[in-house]
PDB file of C-alpha atoms in Angstrom:
ATOM      1  CA  MET A   1      75.362  99.464  80.813  1.00  0.00           C
ATOM      2  CA  LYS A   2      78.752 101.292  81.500  1.00  0.00           C
ATOM      3  CA  LYS A   3      77.130 104.313  80.696  1.00  0.00           C
ATOM      4  CA  ALA A   4      73.880 103.492  83.035  1.00  0.00           C
ATOM      5  CA  GLY A   5      76.005 103.110  85.737  1.00  0.00           C
ATOM      6  CA  VAL A   6      77.484 106.595  85.551  1.00  0.00           C
ATOM      7  CA  LEU A   7      73.942 107.741  85.861  1.00  0.00           C
ATOM      8  CA  ILE A   8      73.295 105.905  88.567  1.00  0.00           C
ATOM      9  CA  LEU A   9      76.514 106.706  90.728  1.00  0.00           C
ATOM     10  CA  SER A  10      75.972 110.714  89.408  1.00  0.00           C
ATOM     11  CA  PHE A  11      72.310 110.706  91.356  1.00  0.00           C
ATOM     12  CA  LEU A  12      73.673 108.502  94.241  1.00  0.00           C
ATOM     13  CA  MET A  13      76.653 111.239  94.432  1.00  0.00           C
ATOM     14  CA  ALA A  14      74.391 114.377  94.144  1.00  0.00           C
ATOM     15  CA  ALA A  15      71.566 112.320  97.160  1.00  0.00           C
ATOM     16  CA  SER A  16      75.100 111.556  99.443  1.00  0.00           C
ATOM     17  CA  VAL A  17      75.756 115.485  99.652  1.00  0.00           C
ATOM     18  CA  ILE A  18      71.927 115.943 100.492  1.00  0.00           C
ATOM     19  CA  SER A  19      71.880 113.069 102.726  1.00  0.00           C
ATOM     20  CA  CYS A  20      75.057 113.886 104.753  1.00  0.00           C
ATOM     21  CA  GLY A  21      74.011 117.103 105.866  1.00  0.00           C
ATOM     22  CA  SER A  22      70.548 116.026 106.977  1.00  0.00           C
ATOM     23  CA  THR A  23      72.333 115.771 110.699  1.00  0.00           C
ATOM     24  CA  GLN A  24      72.692 119.549 110.724  1.00  0.00           C
ATOM     25  CA  ALA A  25      69.850 120.503 109.524  1.00  0.00           C
ATOM     26  CA  GLU A  26      67.685 118.830 111.329  1.00  0.00           C
ATOM     27  CA  SER A  27      69.146 120.318 114.567  1.00  0.00           C
ATOM     28  CA  THR A  28      67.427 123.761 113.240  1.00  0.00           C
ATOM     29  CA  ALA A  29      64.242 123.153 111.282  1.00  0.00           C
ATOM     30  CA  PRO A  30      60.969 123.006 112.211  1.00  0.00           C
ATOM     31  CA  GLU A  31      58.847 119.422 111.902  1.00  0.00           C
ATOM     32  CA  SER A  32      57.368 118.925 108.540  1.00  0.00           C
ATOM     33  CA  THR A  33      53.968 118.866 108.161  1.00  0.00           C
ATOM     34  CA  ALA A  34      51.850 115.902 106.936  1.00  0.00           C
ATOM     35  CA  ALA A  35      51.591 117.510 103.472  1.00  0.00           C
ATOM     36  CA  GLU A  36      55.413 118.462 103.510  1.00  0.00           C
ATOM     37  CA  SER A  37      55.816 114.591 103.756  1.00  0.00           C
ATOM     38  CA  THR A  38      53.520 113.714 101.575  1.00  0.00           C
ATOM     39  CA  ALA A  39      55.213 115.731  98.798  1.00  0.00           C
ATOM     40  CA  ALA A  40      58.793 114.714  99.575  1.00  0.00           C
ATOM     41  CA  GLU A  41      57.269 110.724  99.104  1.00  0.00           C
ATOM     42  CA  SER A  42      55.854 112.168  95.732  1.00  0.00           C
ATOM     43  CA  THR A  43      59.320 113.661  94.729  1.00  0.00           C
ATOM     44  CA  ALA A  44      61.140 110.572  95.833  1.00  0.00           C
ATOM     45  CA  ALA A  45      58.498 108.047  93.751  1.00  0.00           C
ATOM     46  CA  GLU A  46      59.296 110.799  90.450  1.00  0.00           C
ATOM     47  CA  SER A  47      63.021 110.591  91.046  1.00  0.00           C
ATOM     48  CA  THR A  48      62.746 106.524  90.909  1.00  0.00           C
ATOM     49  CA  ALA A  49      60.460 106.795  88.152  1.00  0.00           C
ATOM     50  CA  ALA A  50      62.248 108.971  86.355  1.00  0.00           C
ATOM     51  CA  GLY A  51      65.886 106.950  86.908  1.00  0.00           C
ATOM     52  CA  GLU A  52      64.078 103.830  85.235  1.00  0.00           C
ATOM     53  CA  THR A  53      63.227 105.434  82.238  1.00  0.00           C
ATOM     54  CA  VAL A  54      66.538 106.603  81.937  1.00  0.00           C
ATOM     55  CA  LEU A  55      67.725 102.923  82.174  1.00  0.00           C
ATOM     56  CA  GLY A  56      64.819 101.653  80.125  1.00  0.00           C
ATOM     57  CA  THR A  57      63.645  99.245  82.668  1.00  0.00           C
ATOM     58  CA  THR A  58      64.412  98.204  86.166  1.00  0.00           C
ATOM     59  CA  ALA A  59      65.994  95.139  85.083  1.00  0.00           C
ATOM     60  CA  GLU A  60      69.025  96.515  83.535  1.00  0.00           C
ATOM     61  CA  VAL A  61      69.632  98.322  87.600  1.00  0.00           C
ATOM     62  CA  PRO A  62      72.586  96.526  88.827  1.00  0.00           C
ATOM     63  CA  GLN A  63      72.867  94.940  91.877  1.00  0.00           C
ATOM     64  CA  ILE A  64      73.783  97.444  94.687  1.00  0.00           C
ATOM     65  CA  ILE A  65      75.613  95.719  97.680  1.00  0.00           C
ATOM     66  CA  PHE A  66      77.899  95.680 100.241  1.00  0.00           C
ATOM     67  CA  ASP A  67      80.252  92.713 101.742  1.00  0.00           C
ATOM     68  CA  GLU A  68      83.570  92.580 103.777  1.00  0.00           C
ATOM     69  CA  THR A  69      85.539  92.609 100.813  1.00  0.00           C
ATOM     70  CA  GLN A  70      84.069  96.085  99.901  1.00  0.00           C
ATOM     71  CA  THR A  71      83.960  97.648 103.138  1.00  0.00           C
ATOM     72  CA  SER A  72      87.213  97.399 104.155  1.00  0.00           C
ATOM     73  CA  MET A  73      88.348  99.368 101.129  1.00  0.00           C
ATOM     74  CA  LEU A  74      86.469 102.267 103.289  1.00  0.00           C
ATOM     75  CA  LYS A  75      90.489 102.629 104.618  1.00  0.00           C
ATOM     76  CA  PRO A  76      92.175 103.623 101.300  1.00  0.00           C
ATOM     77  CA  ILE A  77      89.433 105.649 100.027  1.00  0.00           C
ATOM     78  CA  ASP A  78      89.544 107.360 103.383  1.00  0.00           C
ATOM     79  CA  ALA A  79      93.133 108.301 102.605  1.00  0.00           C
ATOM     80  CA  VAL A  80      91.863 109.759  99.218  1.00  0.00           C
ATOM     81  CA  LEU A  81      89.068 111.680 100.372  1.00  0.00           C
ATOM     82  CA  LEU A  82      91.109 113.465 103.015  1.00  0.00           C
ATOM     83  CA  THR A  83      94.102 114.329 100.602  1.00  0.00           C
ATOM     84  CA  GLU A  84      91.271 115.850  98.743  1.00  0.00           C
ATOM     85  CA  TYR A  85      89.423 117.937 101.115  1.00  0.00           C
ATOM     86  CA  LEU A  86      92.966 118.967 103.150  1.00  0.00           C
ATOM     87  CA  THR A  87      94.905 119.808 100.388  1.00  0.00           C
ATOM     88  CA  ARG A  88      92.635 119.866  97.083  1.00  0.00           C
ATOM     89  CA  ARG A  89      95.164 117.420  95.527  1.00  0.00           C
ATOM     90  CA  TYR A  90      92.945 115.041  93.829  1.00  0.00           C
ATOM     91  CA  TYR A  91      93.717 111.225  92.804  1.00  0.00           C
ATOM     92  CA  ASP A  92      96.758 111.026  90.462  1.00  0.00           C
ATOM     93  CA  PRO A  93      99.426 107.996  90.870  1.00  0.00           C
ATOM     94  CA  THR A  94     101.935 110.205  88.389  1.00  0.00           C
ATOM     95  CA  ASP A  95     102.182 112.966  90.797  1.00  0.00           C
ATOM     96  CA  ALA A  96     104.578 112.045  93.416  1.00  0.00           C
ATOM     97  CA  ILE A  97     103.257 114.716  95.716  1.00  0.00           C
ATOM     98  CA  THR A  98      99.203 113.346  95.463  1.00  0.00           C
ATOM     99  CA  TYR A  99     101.036 109.692  95.832  1.00  0.00           C
ATOM    100  CA  TRP A 100     102.950 110.339  98.996  1.00  0.00           C
ATOM    101  CA  THR A 101     100.172 112.824 100.402  1.00  0.00           C
ATOM    102  CA  THR A 102      98.045 110.397 100.254  1.00  0.00           C
ATOM    103  CA  MET A 103      99.948 107.483 101.836  1.00  0.00           C
ATOM    104  CA  TYR A 104     100.657 109.972 104.838  1.00  0.00           C
ATOM    105  CA  TYR A 105      97.475 110.041 105.387  1.00  0.00           C
ATOM    106  CA  TYR A 106      96.752 106.477 105.202  1.00  0.00           C
ATOM    107  CA  LEU A 107      99.794 105.771 106.787  1.00  0.00           C
ATOM    108  CA  SER A 108      99.277 107.684 109.972  1.00  0.00           C
ATOM    109  CA  VAL A 109      95.709 106.937 110.100  1.00  0.00           C
ATOM    110  CA  TYR A 110      95.604 103.125 109.590  1.00  0.00           C
ATOM    111  CA  GLY A 111      99.729 102.599 109.766  1.00  0.00           C
ATOM    112  CA  PRO A 112      99.304 101.296 113.775  1.00  0.00           C
ATOM    113  CA  LEU A 113      97.341  98.296 112.429  1.00  0.00           C
ATOM    114  CA  VAL A 114     100.494  96.916 110.294  1.00  0.00           C
ATOM    115  CA  SER A 115     101.829  93.661 111.911  1.00  0.00           C
ATOM    116  CA  GLY A 116     105.535  94.429 112.863  1.00  0.00           C
ATOM    117  CA  ALA A 117     104.813  98.452 113.047  1.00  0.00           C
ATOM    118  CA  SER A 118     106.631 100.194 115.795  1.00  0.00           C
ATOM    119  CA  TYR A 119     107.141 103.819 117.280  1.00  0.00           C
ATOM    120  CA  THR A 120     110.252 105.825 117.850  1.00  0.00           C
ATOM    121  CA  ASP A 121     110.164 109.508 119.534  1.00  0.00           C
ATOM    122  CA  LEU A 122     112.182 112.335 117.366  1.00  0.00           C
ATOM    123  CA  GLU A 123     112.521 115.798 118.241  1.00  0.00           C
ATOM    124  CA  ASP A 124     109.419 116.846 116.208  1.00  0.00           C
ATOM    125  CA  GLY A 125     107.328 114.157 117.814  1.00  0.00           C
ATOM    126  CA  GLN A 126     106.711 110.298 117.352  1.00  0.00           C
ATOM    127  CA  TYR A 127     106.889 108.626 114.026  1.00  0.00           C
ATOM    128  CA  LEU A 128     105.464 105.342 113.236  1.00  0.00           C
ATOM    129  CA  VAL A 129     108.283 102.926 112.058  1.00  0.00           C
ATOM    130  CA  LEU A 130     107.080 100.936 108.848  1.00  0.00           C
ATOM    131  CA  GLY A 131     109.039  98.320 106.645  1.00  0.00           C
ATOM    132  CA  ALA A 132     109.195  98.821 102.997  1.00  0.00           C
ATOM    133  CA  ASP A 133     107.053  95.765 102.411  1.00  0.00           C
ATOM    134  CA  ALA A 134     104.453  97.083 103.823  1.00  0.00           C
ATOM    135  CA  ILE A 135     104.481 100.614 102.082  1.00  0.00           C
ATOM    136  CA  ARG A 136     104.836  98.878  98.886  1.00  0.00           C
ATOM    137  CA  GLU A 137     101.538  96.940  99.839  1.00  0.00           C
ATOM    138  CA  THR A 138     100.017 100.274 100.955  1.00  0.00           C
ATOM    139  CA  GLY A 139     100.847 102.098  97.222  1.00  0.00           C
ATOM    140  CA  ARG A 140      99.218  98.722  95.710  1.00  0.00           C
ATOM    141  CA  ALA A 141      95.856  98.927  97.654  1.00  0.00           C
ATOM    142  CA  ILE A 142      95.724 103.052  96.821  1.00  0.00           C
ATOM    143  CA  PHE A 143      97.263 103.224  92.992  1.00  0.00           C
ATOM    144  CA  GLY A 144      97.004  99.619  91.696  1.00  0.00           C
ATOM    145  CA  GLU A 145      99.016  96.968  91.341  1.00  0.00           C
ATOM    146  CA  THR A 146     101.045  98.173  88.339  1.00  0.00           C
ATOM    147  CA  ALA A 147     101.846 102.047  89.429  1.00  0.00           C
ATOM    148  CA  ALA A 148     105.303 102.918  90.200  1.00  0.00           C
ATOM    149  CA  MET A 149     106.181 103.892  93.519  1.00  0.00           C
ATOM    150  CA  PRO A 150     107.853 107.640  93.016  1.00  0.00           C
ATOM    151  CA  GLU A 151     110.474 108.803  95.266  1.00  0.00           C
ATOM    152  CA  ILE A 152     109.508 110.383  98.140  1.00  0.00           C
ATOM    153  CA  PRO A 153     109.751 114.723  96.977  1.00  0.00           C
ATOM    154  CA  GLU A 154     111.858 116.829  99.234  1.00  0.00           C
ATOM    155  CA  THR A 155     108.382 118.861 100.321  1.00  0.00           C
ATOM    156  CA  ILE A 156     107.174 115.852 102.004  1.00  0.00           C
ATOM    157  CA  HIS A 157     108.481 115.958 105.428  1.00  0.00           C
ATOM    158  CA  ARG A 158     105.936 113.905 107.440  1.00  0.00           C
ATOM    159  CA  ILE A 159     107.215 110.604 105.786  1.00  0.00           C
ATOM    160  CA  THR A 160     110.337 109.613 104.968  1.00  0.00           C
ATOM    161  CA  LEU A 161     112.625 106.992 103.970  1.00  0.00           C
ATOM    162  CA  HIS A 162     115.540 106.390 106.220  1.00  0.00           C
ATOM    163  CA  GLU A 163     119.041 105.076 105.948  1.00  0.00           C
ATOM    164  CA  ASP A 164     117.718 101.588 107.664  1.00  0.00           C
ATOM    165  CA  ALA A 165     115.662 100.896 105.066  1.00  0.00           C
ATOM    166  CA  TYR A 166     112.712 101.613 107.072  1.00  0.00           C
ATOM    167  CA  TYR A 167     109.987 103.792 106.530  1.00  0.00           C
ATOM    168  CA  TYR A 168     109.519 106.899 109.838  1.00  0.00           C
ATOM    169  CA  VAL A 169     105.556 108.357 109.385  1.00  0.00           C
ATOM    170  CA  LYS A 170     104.969 111.236 111.669  1.00  0.00           C
ATOM    171  CA  MET A 171     101.695 110.855 114.009  1.00  0.00           C
ATOM    172  CA  ASP A 172      99.876 113.530 113.724  1.00  0.00           C
ATOM    173  CA  PRO A 173      95.864 113.758 115.446  1.00  0.00           C
ATOM    174  CA  ARG A 174      93.167 112.663 112.481  1.00  0.00           C
ATOM    175  CA  PRO A 175      91.262 115.782 111.174  1.00  0.00           C
ATOM    176  CA  GLN A 176      87.966 115.484 112.638  1.00  0.00           C
ATOM    177  CA  SER A 177      85.795 113.683 109.656  1.00  0.00           C
ATOM    178  CA  VAL A 178      84.129 110.297 109.428  1.00  0.00           C
ATOM    179  CA  PRO A 179      84.438 108.268 106.435  1.00  0.00           C
ATOM    180  CA  GLU A 180      81.562 106.752 105.124  1.00  0.00           C
ATOM    181  CA  LEU A 181      80.390 104.131 101.917  1.00  0.00           C
ATOM    182  CA  VAL A 182      77.134 105.738 100.487  1.00  0.00           C
ATOM    183  CA  SER A 183      76.750 103.113  97.424  1.00  0.00           C
ATOM    184  CA  GLY A 184      78.097 100.188  95.385  1.00  0.00           C
ATOM    185  CA  ILE A 185      77.495  98.767  92.283  1.00  0.00           C
ATOM    186  CA  VAL A 186      78.864  95.317  91.580  1.00  0.00           C
ATOM    187  CA  ASN A 187      79.873  94.970  87.516  1.00  0.00           C
ATOM    188  CA  ALA A 188      79.899  91.477  85.901  1.00  0.00           C
ATOM    189  CA  ASP A 189      83.296  91.575  85.357  1.00  0.00           C
ATOM    190  CA  GLY A 190      83.794  91.813  88.751  1.00  0.00           C
ATOM    191  CA  THR A 191      84.895  95.017  89.486  1.00  0.00           C
ATOM    192  CA  CYS A 192      82.866  97.613  91.487  1.00  0.00           C
ATOM    193  CA  ASP A 193      81.712 101.560  91.475  1.00  0.00           C
ATOM    194  CA  ILE A 194      81.778 102.494  94.952  1.00  0.00           C
ATOM    195  CA  VAL A 195      79.897 106.102  95.755  1.00  0.00           C
ATOM    196  CA  ALA A 196      82.029 107.165  99.286  1.00  0.00           C
ATOM    197  CA  ARG A 197      81.758 110.820 101.402  1.00  0.00           C
ATOM    198  CA  LEU A 198      83.676 112.428 103.906  1.00  0.00           C
ATOM    199  CA  CYS A 199      81.508 114.127 106.767  1.00  0.00           C
ATOM    200  CA  ASP A 200      82.410 116.471 109.637  1.00  0.00           C
ATOM    201  CA  THR A 201      81.520 115.583 113.083  1.00  0.00           C
ATOM    202  CA  ASN A 202      78.307 117.178 112.516  1.00  0.00           C
ATOM    203  CA  GLY A 203      77.183 115.541 109.278  1.00  0.00           C
ATOM    204  CA  ARG A 204      78.170 118.117 107.020  1.00  0.00           C
ATOM    205  CA  ALA A 205      79.390 116.642 103.451  1.00  0.00           C
ATOM    206  CA  LEU A 206      82.900 117.624 103.062  1.00  0.00           C
ATOM    207  CA  CYS A 207      83.385 116.004  99.795  1.00  0.00           C
ATOM    208  CA  VAL A 208      81.836 113.003  97.836  1.00  0.00           C
ATOM    209  CA  GLU A 209      83.837 110.844  94.967  1.00  0.00           C
ATOM    210  CA  SER A 210      83.154 107.920  93.142  1.00  0.00           C
ATOM    211  CA  PHE A 211      85.841 105.069  92.921  1.00  0.00           C
ATOM    212  CA  HIS A 212      86.249 101.933  90.903  1.00  0.00           C
ATOM    213  CA  LEU A 213      87.710  99.539  92.104  1.00  0.00           C
ATOM    214  CA  VAL A 214      89.355  95.979  90.795  1.00  0.00           C
ATOM    215  CA  PRO A 215      90.103  93.026  91.816  1.00  0.00           C
ATOM    216  CA  LYS A 216      93.659  92.070  93.262  1.00  0.00           C
ATOM    217  CA  THR A 217      95.687  89.615  92.098  1.00  0.00           C
ATOM    218  CA  ALA A 218      97.181  88.805  95.565  1.00  0.00           C
ATOM    219  CA  VAL A 219      95.703  89.378  98.814  1.00  0.00           C
ATOM    220  CA  ASN A 220      97.789  89.033 101.880  1.00  0.00           C
ATOM    221  CA  SER A 221      97.821  90.517 105.415  1.00  0.00           C
ATOM    222  CA  LEU A 222     100.695  92.495 105.333  1.00  0.00           C
ATOM    223  CA  LEU A 223      98.860  95.680 106.325  1.00  0.00           C
ATOM    224  CA  GLY A 224      96.834  94.011 109.321  1.00  0.00           C
ATOM    225  CA  VAL A 225      93.356  94.126 107.128  1.00  0.00           C
ATOM    226  CA  GLU A 226      93.082  91.966 103.725  1.00  0.00           C
ATOM    227  CA  TYR A 227      92.454  93.940 100.579  1.00  0.00           C
ATOM    228  CA  TYR A 228      90.646  91.963  97.907  1.00  0.00           C
ATOM    229  CA  TYR A 229      90.457  95.065  95.876  1.00  0.00           C
ATOM    230  CA  THR A 230      92.417  98.084  94.329  1.00  0.00           C
ATOM    231  CA  ILE A 231      91.213 101.414  93.485  1.00  0.00           C
ATOM    232  CA  SER A 232      91.527 102.027  89.916  1.00  0.00           C
ATOM    233  CA  SER A 233      90.243 105.464  89.495  1.00  0.00           C
ATOM    234  CA  VAL A 234      88.433 108.181  91.056  1.00  0.00           C
ATOM    235  CA  GLY A 235      85.705 109.895  89.737  1.00  0.00           C
ATOM    236  CA  LEU A 236      83.086 110.129  87.281  1.00  0.00           C
ATOM    237  CA  GLY A 237      84.019 109.462  83.244  1.00  0.00           C
TER     238      GLY A 237
END
């Protein structure tokens, strides 16, 4: 069953790249003829049949569903996708630079939702000021509840820990992009496998990844959003 789920996610990730780029293609491509439409429908039917052959029977296909507990995870997923696209650093809780770069992208975009967040102006711009509890909870949502939070590397300048024990996050404009959930598979053990993508404002796919989510043991509102899952791993395998 796990292998079947991986095959489904592989298919959906490939399909999402095509789908995400369709908006841009439609603006320049001529209208399809009736014959082309029929051919496309035939190809789609063949793809469905091929998927059923791989899985054995349609009864083995896991349920694909989204609910509010999964859609809320688009925010930490967005941070992972932004880090991958902008820095070519891939999800790795053990790498301090990747860890804090991902934390920065989450906090700079979604940190204003945190209860008690405030702002301060420094010489190089405006900063969001957040308590240590919100930072720790951000790490739990993105990197799992057991991952150790490393010290901020000297090469990271847009998020810093000050002597007052508060974290300062540089408020920079978000890169023009839109995160989207493509599909979700709910597993029998309560975990989820989700395919998500990052698109530009014209609908072109910038990157596509699969995310394995596991239920959190404790749910709170520290971040202004209740996260019922945490990201366990990214990518197929």
